[in-house]
């Protein structure tokens, strides 16, 4: 039992791992024993975050703006030369855009779809040789795509391209899971509900949690670092080796109880 959730010897890439959910995930993987590369668009932010997390284990900063597939190709090459082995890829970096339908701009579509859907796909494709080399039938390599409750049910957030992009992430996860199972790679979607990060700051009225938001969540609280780290560590560990193609809400019941 003691090593059921251990990630010792594993190497991981967490996009957007310098802050928010990505950082919670990176810290969880480090605590479980993995070496972790994190990305941020800003080199200094990435370096500071990696230095802060290095007390937990080896953490490597890789600056990358994932707005284009070319950038994802570059990141894969950077990762390859820095860490080589890739047991775990967490596609976490994400972008949102909210606005009333009457004025919702066209430019809110390609940029959101690029960061949320296309670059995760490109990263999987580019890191396939490493993922294939790392996976075995008993211990597959892992791809985890971070989706959203907004891609599963109509949350009325006026985030049209974001919700559509996350629904696409969920479907792409299932498609990839089916195609990569015989190469010993599992692919799962983790679907967060409401976690206090920069992306959801506008929903929280400064730091006080809006009672209307809480009443929408069956378990009546926002998500915490352990909630998101726990599911990702589970999926990446021996305990999660038999799970693929799953879409797992971590949302206090928003999807499941709705
Ligand atoms: N918070 C929630 O309640 C919630 C709910 C459902 C799903 N999610 C999903 O969780 C993931 C993380 O979001 P978050 O809540 O942690 O928000 P956040 O704190 O705003 O983080 C967004 C992350 O994405 C990265 N990113 C954004 N645009 C990028 C780009 N063009 N190139 C590279 N990286 C980029 C950011 O990196 P930089 O360091 O460069 O800024 C940052 O690490 C996203 O996929 C989001 O959709 C969050």
PDB file of C-alpha atoms and ligand atoms in Angstrom, residues 16-22 39-42 45 64-67 92-95 115 146-149 162 166 192-200, ligand 1:
ATOM      1  CA  UNK A  16       1.105  26.506 -16.641  1.00  0.00           C
ATOM      2  CA  UNK A  17       2.669  24.974 -13.536  1.00  0.00           C
ATOM      3  CA  UNK A  18       3.953  28.243 -12.080  1.00  0.00           C
ATOM      4  CA  UNK A  19       0.610  29.383 -10.661  1.00  0.00           C
ATOM      5  CA  UNK A  20      -2.987  28.462  -9.951  1.00  0.00           C
ATOM      6  CA  UNK A  21      -4.145  24.881 -10.469  1.00  0.00           C
ATOM      7  CA  UNK A  22      -0.986  24.010 -12.383  1.00  0.00           C
ATOM      8  CA  UNK A  39       5.957  26.342 -17.797  1.00  0.00           C
ATOM      9  CA  UNK A  40       4.952  29.982 -17.672  1.00  0.00           C
ATOM     10  CA  UNK A  41       4.991  32.654 -20.352  1.00  0.00           C
ATOM     11  CA  UNK A  42       7.278  34.777 -18.185  1.00  0.00           C
ATOM     12  CA  UNK A  45       7.831  33.979 -12.923  1.00  0.00           C
ATOM     13  CA  UNK A  64       6.839  28.944 -23.053  1.00  0.00           C
ATOM     14  CA  UNK A  65       3.948  30.870 -24.582  1.00  0.00           C
ATOM     15  CA  UNK A  66       1.602  28.160 -25.789  1.00  0.00           C
ATOM     16  CA  UNK A  67      -0.519  30.286 -28.111  1.00  0.00           C
ATOM     17  CA  UNK A  92      -3.121  22.473 -17.678  1.00  0.00           C
ATOM     18  CA  UNK A  93      -2.372  25.881 -19.265  1.00  0.00           C
ATOM     19  CA  UNK A  94      -5.648  27.487 -20.242  1.00  0.00           C
ATOM     20  CA  UNK A  95      -7.183  30.737 -21.340  1.00  0.00           C
ATOM     21  CA  UNK A 115      -4.200  27.468 -25.989  1.00  0.00           C
ATOM     22  CA  UNK A 146      -7.500  19.753 -17.547  1.00  0.00           C
ATOM     23  CA  UNK A 147     -11.068  20.357 -18.675  1.00  0.00           C
ATOM     24  CA  UNK A 148     -13.801  22.326 -16.950  1.00  0.00           C
ATOM     25  CA  UNK A 149     -17.353  21.963 -15.643  1.00  0.00           C
ATOM     26  CA  UNK A 162     -13.990  28.727 -23.357  1.00  0.00           C
ATOM     27  CA  UNK A 166     -13.298  22.584 -22.774  1.00  0.00           C
ATOM     28  CA  UNK A 192     -12.312  21.161 -12.060  1.00  0.00           C
ATOM     29  CA  UNK A 193     -15.277  23.031 -10.680  1.00  0.00           C
ATOM     30  CA  UNK A 194     -14.580  26.319  -8.915  1.00  0.00           C
ATOM     31  CA  UNK A 195     -11.092  26.811  -7.492  1.00  0.00           C
ATOM     32  CA  UNK A 196      -9.834  30.201  -6.299  1.00  0.00           C
ATOM     33  CA  UNK A 197      -7.205  31.174  -8.892  1.00  0.00           C
ATOM     34  CA  UNK A 198      -6.499  34.196 -11.048  1.00  0.00           C
ATOM     35  CA  UNK A 199      -8.887  32.831 -13.688  1.00  0.00           C
ATOM     36  CA  UNK A 200     -11.857  32.804 -11.298  1.00  0.00           C
TER      37      UNK A 200
HETATM   38  N1  LIG B   1      -9.870  27.890 -11.410  1.00  0.00           N
HETATM   39  C1  LIG B   1     -10.923  27.187 -11.727  1.00  0.00           C
HETATM   40  O1  LIG B   1     -11.927  27.227 -11.021  1.00  0.00           O
HETATM   41  C2  LIG B   1     -10.940  26.327 -12.975  1.00  0.00           C
HETATM   42  C3  LIG B   1     -12.108  25.628 -13.253  1.00  0.00           C
HETATM   43  C4  LIG B   1     -12.151  24.792 -14.349  1.00  0.00           C
HETATM   44  C5  LIG B   1     -11.024  24.648 -15.146  1.00  0.00           C
HETATM   45  N2  LIG B   1      -9.906  25.352 -14.862  1.00  0.00           N
HETATM   46  C6  LIG B   1      -8.752  25.150 -15.751  1.00  0.00           C
HETATM   47  O2  LIG B   1      -7.573  24.988 -14.986  1.00  0.00           O
HETATM   48  C7  LIG B   1      -6.447  25.392 -15.752  1.00  0.00           C
HETATM   49  C8  LIG B   1      -5.599  26.353 -14.941  1.00  0.00           C
HETATM   50  O3  LIG B   1      -6.335  27.550 -14.696  1.00  0.00           O
HETATM   51  P1  LIG B   1      -6.256  28.344 -13.319  1.00  0.00           P
HETATM   52  O4  LIG B   1      -7.584  28.333 -12.714  1.00  0.00           O
HETATM   53  O5  LIG B   1      -5.091  27.867 -12.543  1.00  0.00           O
HETATM   54  O6  LIG B   1      -6.050  29.828 -13.839  1.00  0.00           O
HETATM   55  P2  LIG B   1      -4.761  30.773 -13.855  1.00  0.00           P
HETATM   56  O7  LIG B   1      -4.213  30.893 -12.473  1.00  0.00           O
HETATM   57  O8  LIG B   1      -5.199  31.978 -14.582  1.00  0.00           O
HETATM   58  O9  LIG B   1      -3.745  29.920 -14.701  1.00  0.00           O
HETATM   59  C9  LIG B   1      -3.798  29.825 -16.093  1.00  0.00           C
HETATM   60  C10 LIG B   1      -2.527  29.119 -16.489  1.00  0.00           C
HETATM   61  O10 LIG B   1      -2.484  28.962 -17.899  1.00  0.00           O
HETATM   62  C11 LIG B   1      -1.276  29.510 -18.360  1.00  0.00           C
HETATM   63  N3  LIG B   1      -1.488  30.149 -19.658  1.00  0.00           N
HETATM   64  C12 LIG B   1      -2.493  30.965 -20.033  1.00  0.00           C
HETATM   65  N4  LIG B   1      -2.319  31.380 -21.311  1.00  0.00           N
HETATM   66  C13 LIG B   1      -1.180  30.814 -21.734  1.00  0.00           C
HETATM   67  C14 LIG B   1      -0.464  30.850 -22.951  1.00  0.00           C
HETATM   68  N5  LIG B   1      -0.851  31.571 -24.004  1.00  0.00           N
HETATM   69  N6  LIG B   1       0.700  30.151 -23.038  1.00  0.00           N
HETATM   70  C15 LIG B   1       1.131  29.442 -22.002  1.00  0.00           C
HETATM   71  N7  LIG B   1       0.500  29.353 -20.799  1.00  0.00           N
HETATM   72  C16 LIG B   1      -0.640  30.029 -20.691  1.00  0.00           C
HETATM   73  C17 LIG B   1      -0.832  30.542 -17.335  1.00  0.00           C
HETATM   74  O11 LIG B   1       0.558  30.695 -17.400  1.00  0.00           O
HETATM   75  P3  LIG B   1       1.330  32.094 -17.097  1.00  0.00           P
HETATM   76  O12 LIG B   1       2.181  31.806 -15.917  1.00  0.00           O
HETATM   77  O13 LIG B   1       2.102  32.349 -18.324  1.00  0.00           O
HETATM   78  O14 LIG B   1       0.288  33.145 -16.836  1.00  0.00           O
HETATM   79  C18 LIG B   1      -1.318  29.909 -16.059  1.00  0.00           C
HETATM   80  O15 LIG B   1      -0.367  29.007 -15.531  1.00  0.00           O
HETATM   81  C19 LIG B   1      -7.007  25.994 -17.032  1.00  0.00           C
HETATM   82  O16 LIG B   1      -6.970  25.050 -18.073  1.00  0.00           O
HETATM   83  C20 LIG B   1      -8.439  26.311 -16.669  1.00  0.00           C
HETATM   84  O17 LIG B   1      -9.279  26.341 -17.784  1.00  0.00           O
HETATM   85  C21 LIG B   1      -9.831  26.196 -13.800  1.00  0.00           C
END
